[in-house]
Amino acid sequence: MVSRSKTEMSSLMKVIKRKPILALLLILLVGGGVAFSFKSKKIEVIANNYHKVKRSDFLVSIVEGGTLTATSEITVRNETGYTLQIVEIVPEGTVVKEGDLLVRLDSTSIEEKIVSQELSVESARQNLVDARDALQLGRLTWEAEVEEDELKLEFAKSDLEKYKLGDWPIMEKALEAKITISEAELERAKDRLVKTQALKEKGYATEVELVADSLSVKKQDLNIEQYQQELEISRKYDYPKRVRLLEANVKDAELDLLRTKQKAKTSVASYESSVASRERSLTSYEERLQNYKDQLEKCTVYAPRGGLVVYQQPSSYRYPGIEVGAQVATKYRILKLPDVSQMMLDIKVHESHVRQVRAGLPCYITIDSMPDTRFTGFIRKVAPLPDTTSRYYNPNLKVYNTEVWINEKLSDLKPGVSGRAEIVVTNLADVITVPIQAVTTSGGKQVCFVSRTGGDEPVEVDVGMFNDTLIEIKSGLTAGDEVMLSPLTLGDQLDMEGGFVDNGDLNGPGAATAPTAAELRAAQMVGQGDDNLDAKEKKEKKVKEARQKTTKPKKTSTKPDRTKRDKKS
């Protein structure tokens, strides 16, 4: 046994020489655990570093250290779209009430933009008034032209109808009447000629009278022939020509009316497009002006609720600390307002214990600055994925962020204070336990070295639940057995320190109890509005930008038309 102990010690020294940093971290970890312990749990140790096995109640708990934080906190940012200078800020550590001034940013540049934008808005309004006046005048002008062309079309149709139903029938009847009258006159002239011939034969009429009556007959014949030719020519040529001419006038008037209406439609549409474009421009200018005014309002930040003022720490050396005169970029965190009326302990649970931890498990909490006071609480939330920041320095380390709700009010404490939480997993009654370092692996099996008559004998054991100091032995050992402790813990006296809660604390008046489903849900909902605040504001900003893009007027290109220039060349 002595030779084995010397061999293990020499192996340990070699490891320390090869990896001094790892050894230093191990020493600091062990020393820190001892320094922050509050209640020692002594393990019965007999001579030669042996532990005597016995049956007892076994409290299974997990002890983790963490930082005190608020369950709900609001982050105050530079919500403007510009990098501005801080001109006034409330001192860090001040407890403010709702409505108190927190930060005032330099708004000079935004005020200048507002003045310039107001001029642009007034100009856009005047342009809109001019465009509406031009639209109204254009409508009146084109309406008058359309009415004039409609009147011309009406007159053309009236002329056509008048000629067909009025002028032509009258002209035709007049020629027919002339023919009829001439035919009657011809009959009278013929009768007169016959009578004159008879009188001449009797000697009562002269030759001159006979010649005159003969000429009268010829004249009437010529008149009838002339009127018949005029009627025939009018029917065959004049009437169709006149009708076609008047019909052409009607078609020309119709085309003029259609052309005028199309021009009026195009012109009015152009005026309306100009009005719509200037309305959009005015809306865009007004929205931009309102945006500047909103930005101006965001330069002065008031407390949305009461809380403790905590400045945002710079993320790197390139960013200065928060103070008067510092430049803060857009969306840069300026300060936080944690609600110190309800606190929680933010701890990190190792992956070996995370399956035993769930929301609602009762906990006991101690604060380093108040070692004599113990508080109760429960697990509020366990992160579903391991913390990635903890793996930066140690890729193999996987811990899960866990929030421990504290039932009592801690109004005198501020966030950032260190503390410890002991999570009560279960309490086993009348079981065999041994120090966790007494169980080792041999031949791929878990064994404990039991003191026998012939020396230390490895005995295979079946282990169960465990905490920071003890582990349950389901089978393999009996009460009274003496098991050898780990060589790493050799010493004259073994003092195992871990949790600060024992079995008696579970039944006392100040025992931690599991919350009801309603209490757990209410605790988990605290601060949800604060977490969703940034996301809601970002969503509203995106919607507003999308609206501005849809209402923004298109810019007309002032570049020369290269196609036309190329064709000319």
Coordinates of N, CA and C in Angstrom, one line a residue, residues 289-461:
L289 N -39.9 64.5 -41.5 CA -39.9 65.5 -40.5 C -40.4 64.9 -39.2
Q290 N -41.4 64.0 -39.3 CA -41.9 63.4 -38.0 C -40.9 62.5 -37.5
N291 N -40.1 61.8 -38.3 CA -39.0 60.9 -37.9 C -38.0 61.8 -37.1
Y292 N -37.6 62.9 -37.7 CA -36.7 63.8 -37.0 C -37.2 64.2 -35.7
K293 N -38.5 64.5 -35.6 CA -39.1 64.9 -34.3 C -39.1 63.8 -33.3
D294 N -39.3 62.6 -33.8 CA -39.2 61.4 -33.0 C -37.8 61.2 -32.5
Q295 N -36.9 61.4 -33.4 CA -35.5 61.3 -33.0 C -35.1 62.4 -31.9
L296 N -35.7 63.6 -32.1 CA -35.5 64.6 -31.1 C -36.0 64.2 -29.7
E297 N -37.2 63.6 -29.7 CA -37.8 63.2 -28.5 C -36.9 62.1 -27.8
K298 N -36.3 61.2 -28.7 CA -35.5 60.1 -28.1 C -34.2 60.6 -27.6
C299 N -33.8 61.9 -27.8 CA -32.6 62.4 -27.3 C -32.7 62.6 -25.8
T300 N -33.9 62.7 -25.3 CA -34.1 62.8 -23.8 C -34.9 61.6 -23.4
V301 N -34.2 60.8 -22.5 CA -34.7 59.5 -22.0 C -35.1 59.6 -20.6
Y302 N -36.4 59.2 -20.3 CA -36.9 59.2 -18.9 C -37.1 57.8 -18.5
A303 N -37.1 57.6 -17.2 CA -37.1 56.2 -16.7 C -38.5 55.6 -16.9
P304 N -38.6 54.5 -17.6 CA -40.0 53.9 -17.9 C -40.5 53.3 -16.6
R305 N -39.6 53.0 -15.6 CA -40.1 52.5 -14.3 C -38.9 52.7 -13.3
G306 N -39.2 52.5 -12.1 CA -38.2 52.6 -11.1 C -37.1 51.6 -11.1
G307 N -35.9 51.9 -10.6 CA -34.9 50.9 -10.6 C -33.5 51.5 -10.3
L308 N -32.5 50.7 -10.3 CA -31.1 51.1 -10.0 C -30.4 51.4 -11.3
V309 N -29.7 52.6 -11.4 CA -29.0 52.9 -12.6 C -27.6 52.2 -12.6
V310 N -27.4 51.5 -13.7 CA -26.1 50.8 -13.8 C -25.6 51.1 -15.2
Y311 N -24.4 51.7 -15.3 CA -23.8 52.1 -16.6 C -23.4 50.8 -17.4
Q312 N -23.5 50.9 -18.7 CA -23.0 49.9 -19.5 C -21.5 49.9 -19.6
Q313 N -20.9 48.7 -19.3 CA -19.4 48.6 -19.4 C -19.0 48.5 -20.8
P314 N -17.9 49.2 -21.2 CA -17.4 49.1 -22.6 C -17.0 47.7 -22.9
S315 N -17.4 47.3 -24.2 CA -17.1 46.0 -24.6 C -15.6 45.8 -25.0
S316 N -14.9 46.9 -25.3 CA -13.5 46.8 -25.7 C -12.9 48.1 -25.4
Y317 N -11.5 48.2 -25.6 CA -10.8 49.4 -25.3 C -11.2 50.5 -26.3
R318 N -11.7 50.2 -27.4 CA -12.1 51.2 -28.4 C -13.3 52.0 -28.0
Y319 N -14.1 51.5 -27.1 CA -15.3 52.2 -26.7 C -15.0 52.9 -25.3
P320 N -15.2 54.1 -25.2 CA -15.0 54.8 -23.9 C -16.1 54.4 -22.9
G321 N -15.9 54.7 -21.7 CA -16.9 54.5 -20.7 C -18.0 55.5 -20.8
I322 N -19.2 55.2 -20.1 CA -20.3 56.1 -20.2 C -20.0 57.3 -19.2
E323 N -20.1 58.5 -19.8 CA -19.9 59.7 -19.0 C -20.3 60.9 -19.9
V324 N -20.4 62.1 -19.2 CA -20.8 63.3 -19.9 C -19.7 63.6 -21.0
G325 N -20.1 63.8 -22.2 CA -19.2 64.1 -23.3 C -18.8 62.9 -24.1
A326 N -19.2 61.7 -23.7 CA -18.9 60.5 -24.5 C -19.8 60.4 -25.7
Q327 N -19.3 59.9 -26.8 CA -20.0 59.7 -28.0 C -20.6 58.3 -28.0
V328 N -21.9 58.2 -28.2 CA -22.6 56.9 -28.2 C -23.2 56.7 -29.6
A329 N -22.9 55.5 -30.2 CA -23.4 55.2 -31.5 C -24.9 54.8 -31.4
T330 N -25.6 54.7 -32.5 CA -27.0 54.3 -32.5 C -27.1 52.8 -32.0
K331 N -28.1 52.6 -31.2 CA -28.4 51.3 -30.6 C -27.4 50.9 -29.5
Y332 N -26.5 51.8 -29.2 CA -25.4 51.5 -28.2 C -26.1 51.5 -26.8
R333 N -25.8 50.5 -26.0 CA -26.4 50.4 -24.6 C -25.7 51.5 -23.7
I334 N -26.5 52.3 -23.1 CA -26.0 53.4 -22.3 C -26.0 52.9 -20.8
L335 N -27.2 52.4 -20.4 CA -27.3 52.0 -19.0 C -28.4 51.0 -18.9
K336 N -28.5 50.4 -17.7 CA -29.6 49.4 -17.4 C -30.3 49.8 -16.2
L337 N -31.6 49.4 -16.1 CA -32.4 49.7 -14.9 C -32.9 48.4 -14.4
P338 N -32.1 47.7 -13.6 CA -32.6 46.4 -13.0 C -33.6 46.7 -11.9
D339 N -34.6 45.9 -11.8 CA -35.6 46.0 -10.7 C -35.1 45.2 -9.5
V340 N -34.5 46.0 -8.6 CA -33.9 45.3 -7.4 C -34.9 44.9 -6.4
S341 N -36.2 45.1 -6.6 CA -37.2 44.6 -5.7 C -37.3 43.1 -5.7
Q342 N -37.0 42.5 -6.8 CA -37.0 41.1 -6.9 C -35.7 40.6 -7.6
M343 N -35.0 39.8 -6.9 CA -33.6 39.3 -7.3 C -33.6 37.8 -7.6
M344 N -32.6 37.4 -8.3 CA -32.3 36.0 -8.5 C -30.8 35.8 -8.6
L345 N -30.4 34.5 -8.4 CA -29.0 34.2 -8.5 C -28.8 33.5 -9.8
D346 N -27.9 34.0 -10.6 CA -27.6 33.4 -11.9 C -26.4 32.5 -11.7
I347 N -26.6 31.2 -11.8 CA -25.6 30.2 -11.6 C -25.4 29.4 -12.9
K348 N -24.3 28.6 -12.9 CA -24.0 27.7 -14.1 C -23.9 26.3 -13.6
V349 N -24.7 25.4 -14.1 CA -24.8 24.0 -13.7 C -24.0 23.2 -14.7
H350 N -23.1 22.4 -14.1 CA -22.2 21.5 -15.0 C -23.1 20.5 -15.7
E351 N -22.7 20.0 -16.8 CA -23.4 19.1 -17.6 C -23.7 17.8 -16.9
S352 N -22.8 17.4 -15.9 CA -23.0 16.2 -15.2 C -24.2 16.2 -14.3
H353 N -24.6 17.4 -13.9 CA -25.8 17.6 -13.0 C -27.0 18.1 -13.7
V354 N -26.9 18.5 -14.9 CA -28.0 19.3 -15.5 C -29.3 18.4 -15.7
R355 N -29.1 17.1 -15.8 CA -30.3 16.2 -15.9 C -31.1 16.2 -14.6
Q356 N -30.4 16.4 -13.5 CA -31.1 16.4 -12.2 C -31.8 17.7 -11.9
V357 N -31.5 18.8 -12.7 CA -32.0 20.1 -12.4 C -33.2 20.4 -13.3
R358 N -34.3 20.9 -12.8 CA -35.4 21.3 -13.6 C -36.1 22.4 -12.9
A359 N -36.9 23.1 -13.6 CA -37.6 24.3 -13.1 C -38.6 23.9 -12.0
G360 N -38.5 24.6 -10.9 CA -39.4 24.3 -9.8 C -38.8 23.7 -8.6
L361 N -37.5 23.2 -8.7 CA -36.8 22.5 -7.6 C -36.5 23.6 -6.5
P362 N -36.8 23.2 -5.2 CA -36.5 24.2 -4.2 C -35.0 24.4 -4.0
C363 N -34.6 25.6 -3.5 CA -33.2 25.9 -3.3 C -33.0 26.7 -2.1
Y364 N -31.8 26.7 -1.6 CA -31.3 27.5 -0.5 C -30.2 28.4 -1.0
I365 N -30.3 29.7 -0.6 CA -29.3 30.6 -1.2 C -28.6 31.3 0.0
T366 N -27.3 31.5 -0.2 CA -26.5 32.4 0.7 C -25.8 33.4 -0.1
I367 N -25.6 34.6 0.5 CA -24.9 35.7 -0.1 C -23.6 35.9 0.6
D368 N -22.5 36.1 -0.2 CA -21.2 36.1 0.4 C -21.1 37.3 1.4
S369 N -21.7 38.4 1.1 CA -21.7 39.5 2.0 C -22.6 39.4 3.2
M370 N -23.4 38.3 3.2 CA -24.3 38.1 4.4 C -24.2 36.6 4.7
P371 N -23.1 36.1 5.2 CA -22.9 34.7 5.4 C -23.8 34.1 6.5
D372 N -24.3 34.9 7.4 CA -25.1 34.4 8.5 C -26.6 34.3 8.1
T373 N -27.0 34.7 6.9 CA -28.4 34.7 6.5 C -28.6 33.8 5.4
R374 N -29.6 33.0 5.4 CA -29.9 32.0 4.4 C -31.3 32.3 3.9
F375 N -31.5 32.2 2.5 CA -32.7 32.5 1.9 C -33.2 31.3 1.2
T376 N -34.5 31.3 0.8 CA -35.1 30.2 0.1 C -35.5 30.6 -1.3
G377 N -35.7 29.7 -2.2 CA -36.1 30.0 -3.5 C -36.3 28.7 -4.3
F378 N -36.3 28.8 -5.6 CA -36.6 27.7 -6.5 C -35.9 28.0 -7.8
I379 N -35.8 26.9 -8.6 CA -35.2 27.0 -10.0 C -36.3 27.7 -10.8
R380 N -35.9 28.9 -11.4 CA -36.8 29.6 -12.3 C -36.7 29.1 -13.7
K381 N -35.5 28.9 -14.2 CA -35.3 28.5 -15.6 C -34.0 27.8 -15.8
V382 N -33.9 26.8 -16.6 CA -32.7 26.2 -17.0 C -32.5 26.3 -18.5
A383 N -31.3 26.8 -18.9 CA -31.1 27.0 -20.3 C -31.1 25.7 -21.1
P384 N -31.7 25.6 -22.3 CA -31.8 24.4 -23.0 C -30.4 24.0 -23.6
L385 N -29.6 25.0 -23.9 CA -28.3 24.7 -24.5 C -27.1 25.2 -23.6
P386 N -26.0 24.6 -23.7 CA -24.9 25.1 -22.8 C -24.4 26.5 -23.2
D387 N -23.8 27.1 -22.2 CA -23.3 28.5 -22.4 C -22.0 28.5 -23.3
T388 N -22.1 29.2 -24.4 CA -21.0 29.2 -25.3 C -19.8 30.1 -24.8
T389 N -20.1 31.1 -24.0 CA -19.0 31.9 -23.5 C -18.1 31.2 -22.6
S390 N -18.6 30.2 -21.8 CA -17.8 29.5 -20.9 C -16.8 28.5 -21.6
R391 N -17.1 28.3 -22.9 CA -16.2 27.3 -23.6 C -15.1 28.0 -24.4
Y392 N -15.0 29.3 -24.2 CA -14.0 30.1 -24.9 C -12.6 29.7 -24.5
Y393 N -12.4 29.6 -23.1 CA -11.1 29.3 -22.6 C -11.0 27.8 -22.4
N394 N -12.1 27.1 -22.2 CA -12.0 25.6 -22.1 C -13.1 25.0 -23.0
P395 N -12.7 24.5 -24.1 CA -13.7 24.0 -25.1 C -14.4 22.8 -24.5
N396 N -13.8 22.0 -23.6 CA -14.4 20.8 -23.0 C -15.4 21.1 -21.9
L397 N -15.5 22.4 -21.4 CA -16.3 22.7 -20.3 C -17.7 23.1 -20.9
K398 N -18.7 22.4 -20.4 CA -20.1 22.7 -20.8 C -21.0 22.9 -19.5
V399 N -21.4 24.1 -19.4 CA -22.3 24.5 -18.3 C -23.5 25.1 -18.8
Y400 N -24.6 25.1 -18.0 CA -25.9 25.5 -18.4 C -26.3 26.7 -17.5
N401 N -26.7 27.8 -18.1 CA -27.1 28.9 -17.3 C -28.4 28.6 -16.6
T402 N -28.5 28.8 -15.3 CA -29.7 28.5 -14.5 C -30.0 29.7 -13.6
E403 N -31.3 30.0 -13.6 CA -31.8 31.1 -12.8 C -32.5 30.6 -11.6
V404 N -32.0 31.1 -10.4 CA -32.6 30.7 -9.1 C -33.4 31.9 -8.6
W405 N -34.7 31.7 -8.5 CA -35.6 32.8 -7.9 C -35.4 32.8 -6.4
I406 N -35.3 34.0 -5.9 CA -35.2 34.2 -4.4 C -36.5 34.7 -3.9
N407 N -37.1 34.0 -2.9 CA -38.4 34.4 -2.4 C -38.4 35.7 -1.6
E408 N -37.3 35.9 -0.8 CA -37.2 37.0 0.0 C -36.8 38.3 -0.8
K409 N -37.2 39.4 -0.2 CA -36.8 40.7 -0.9 C -35.4 41.1 -0.4
L410 N -34.6 41.5 -1.4 CA -33.2 41.9 -1.1 C -33.0 43.3 -1.5
S411 N -33.7 44.2 -0.9 CA -33.7 45.6 -1.3 C -32.4 46.3 -1.0
D412 N -31.6 45.8 0.0 CA -30.3 46.4 0.3 C -29.2 45.9 -0.5
L413 N -29.4 44.9 -1.3 CA -28.3 44.4 -2.1 C -28.4 44.8 -3.6
K414 N -27.3 44.9 -4.2 CA -27.2 45.4 -5.6 C -26.8 44.2 -6.5
P415 N -27.1 44.3 -7.8 CA -26.7 43.2 -8.7 C -25.2 43.1 -8.8
G416 N -24.7 41.9 -9.0 CA -23.3 41.7 -9.1 C -22.7 41.1 -7.9
V417 N -23.4 41.0 -6.8 CA -22.9 40.4 -5.5 C -22.8 38.8 -5.7
S418 N -21.8 38.2 -5.2 CA -21.6 36.8 -5.3 C -22.4 36.1 -4.3
G419 N -22.8 34.9 -4.6 CA -23.6 34.0 -3.7 C -23.5 32.6 -4.2
R420 N -24.1 31.7 -3.4 CA -24.2 30.3 -3.7 C -25.6 29.8 -3.5
A421 N -25.9 28.8 -4.3 CA -27.2 28.2 -4.3 C -27.1 26.7 -4.2
E422 N -27.8 26.1 -3.2 CA -27.8 24.7 -3.1 C -29.2 24.2 -3.5
I423 N -29.2 23.4 -4.6 CA -30.4 22.9 -5.2 C -30.7 21.6 -4.6
V424 N -31.9 21.4 -4.0 CA -32.3 20.2 -3.3 C -32.9 19.3 -4.4
V425 N -32.2 18.2 -4.8 CA -32.7 17.3 -5.8 C -33.7 16.3 -5.2
T426 N -33.2 15.6 -4.1 CA -34.1 14.7 -3.4 C -33.5 14.4 -2.1
N427 N -34.2 13.7 -1.2 CA -33.7 13.2 0.1 C -34.0 11.8 0.3
L428 N -32.9 11.0 0.2 CA -33.0 9.5 0.3 C -32.9 9.1 1.7
A429 N -33.8 8.1 2.1 CA -33.8 7.7 3.5 C -33.2 6.3 3.6
D430 N -32.3 6.2 4.6 CA -31.7 4.9 5.0 C -31.0 4.3 3.8
V431 N -30.0 4.9 3.4 CA -29.2 4.4 2.3 C -27.7 4.4 2.7
I432 N -26.9 3.6 1.9 CA -25.5 3.5 2.2 C -24.8 4.6 1.3
T433 N -24.0 5.4 1.9 CA -23.2 6.4 1.1 C -21.7 6.3 1.5
V434 N -20.9 6.7 0.6 CA -19.4 6.8 0.9 C -19.0 8.1 0.3
P435 N -17.8 8.6 0.7 CA -17.2 9.8 0.1 C -17.0 9.5 -1.4
I436 N -17.3 10.5 -2.2 CA -17.3 10.3 -3.7 C -15.9 10.0 -4.2
Q437 N -14.9 10.3 -3.4 CA -13.5 10.0 -3.9 C -13.2 8.6 -3.6
A438 N -14.0 7.8 -2.8 CA -13.7 6.4 -2.5 C -14.1 5.5 -3.7
V439 N -14.8 6.0 -4.6 CA -15.2 5.2 -5.8 C -14.3 5.5 -6.9
T440 N -13.7 4.4 -7.4 CA -12.7 4.6 -8.6 C -13.1 3.5 -9.6
T441 N -12.3 3.5 -10.7 CA -12.5 2.6 -11.8 C -11.4 1.6 -11.9
S442 N -11.7 0.3 -12.0 CA -10.7 -0.7 -12.2 C -11.2 -1.8 -13.1
G443 N -10.5 -2.0 -14.2 CA -10.9 -2.9 -15.2 C -12.2 -2.6 -15.9
G444 N -12.5 -1.3 -16.0 CA -13.7 -0.9 -16.6 C -14.9 -1.0 -15.7
K445 N -14.7 -1.2 -14.4 CA -15.8 -1.4 -13.5 C -15.6 -0.4 -12.3
Q446 N -16.7 0.1 -11.7 CA -16.6 0.9 -10.6 C -16.5 0.1 -9.3
V447 N -15.4 0.4 -8.6 CA -15.1 -0.4 -7.4 C -14.7 0.5 -6.2
C448 N -14.8 -0.1 -5.0 CA -14.3 0.6 -3.8 C -13.3 -0.4 -3.2
F449 N -12.2 0.1 -2.7 CA -11.2 -0.7 -2.0 C -11.6 -0.9 -0.6
V450 N -12.0 -2.1 -0.2 CA -12.4 -2.5 1.1 C -11.3 -3.1 1.9
S451 N -11.2 -2.7 3.1 CA -10.1 -3.3 4.0 C -10.5 -4.7 4.4
R452 N -9.7 -5.7 4.0 CA -10.0 -7.1 4.4 C -8.8 -7.5 5.3
T453 N -8.9 -8.8 5.7 CA -7.8 -9.4 6.5 C -6.5 -9.4 5.7
G454 N -6.6 -9.8 4.5 CA -5.4 -9.9 3.6 C -5.0 -8.6 3.0
G455 N -5.6 -7.5 3.2 CA -5.3 -6.3 2.6 C -6.5 -5.6 2.0
D456 N -6.2 -4.6 1.2 CA -7.3 -3.8 0.5 C -7.7 -4.6 -0.7
E457 N -9.0 -4.9 -0.8 CA -9.6 -5.7 -1.8 C -10.6 -4.9 -2.6
P458 N -10.5 -4.8 -4.0 CA -11.4 -4.1 -4.8 C -12.8 -4.8 -4.8
V459 N -13.8 -4.1 -4.5 CA -15.2 -4.6 -4.6 C -16.0 -3.8 -5.6
E460 N -16.6 -4.5 -6.5 CA -17.5 -3.9 -7.5 C -18.7 -3.3 -6.8
V461 N -19.1 -2.1 -7.1 CA -20.2 -1.5 -6.5 C -21.2 -0.9 -7.6

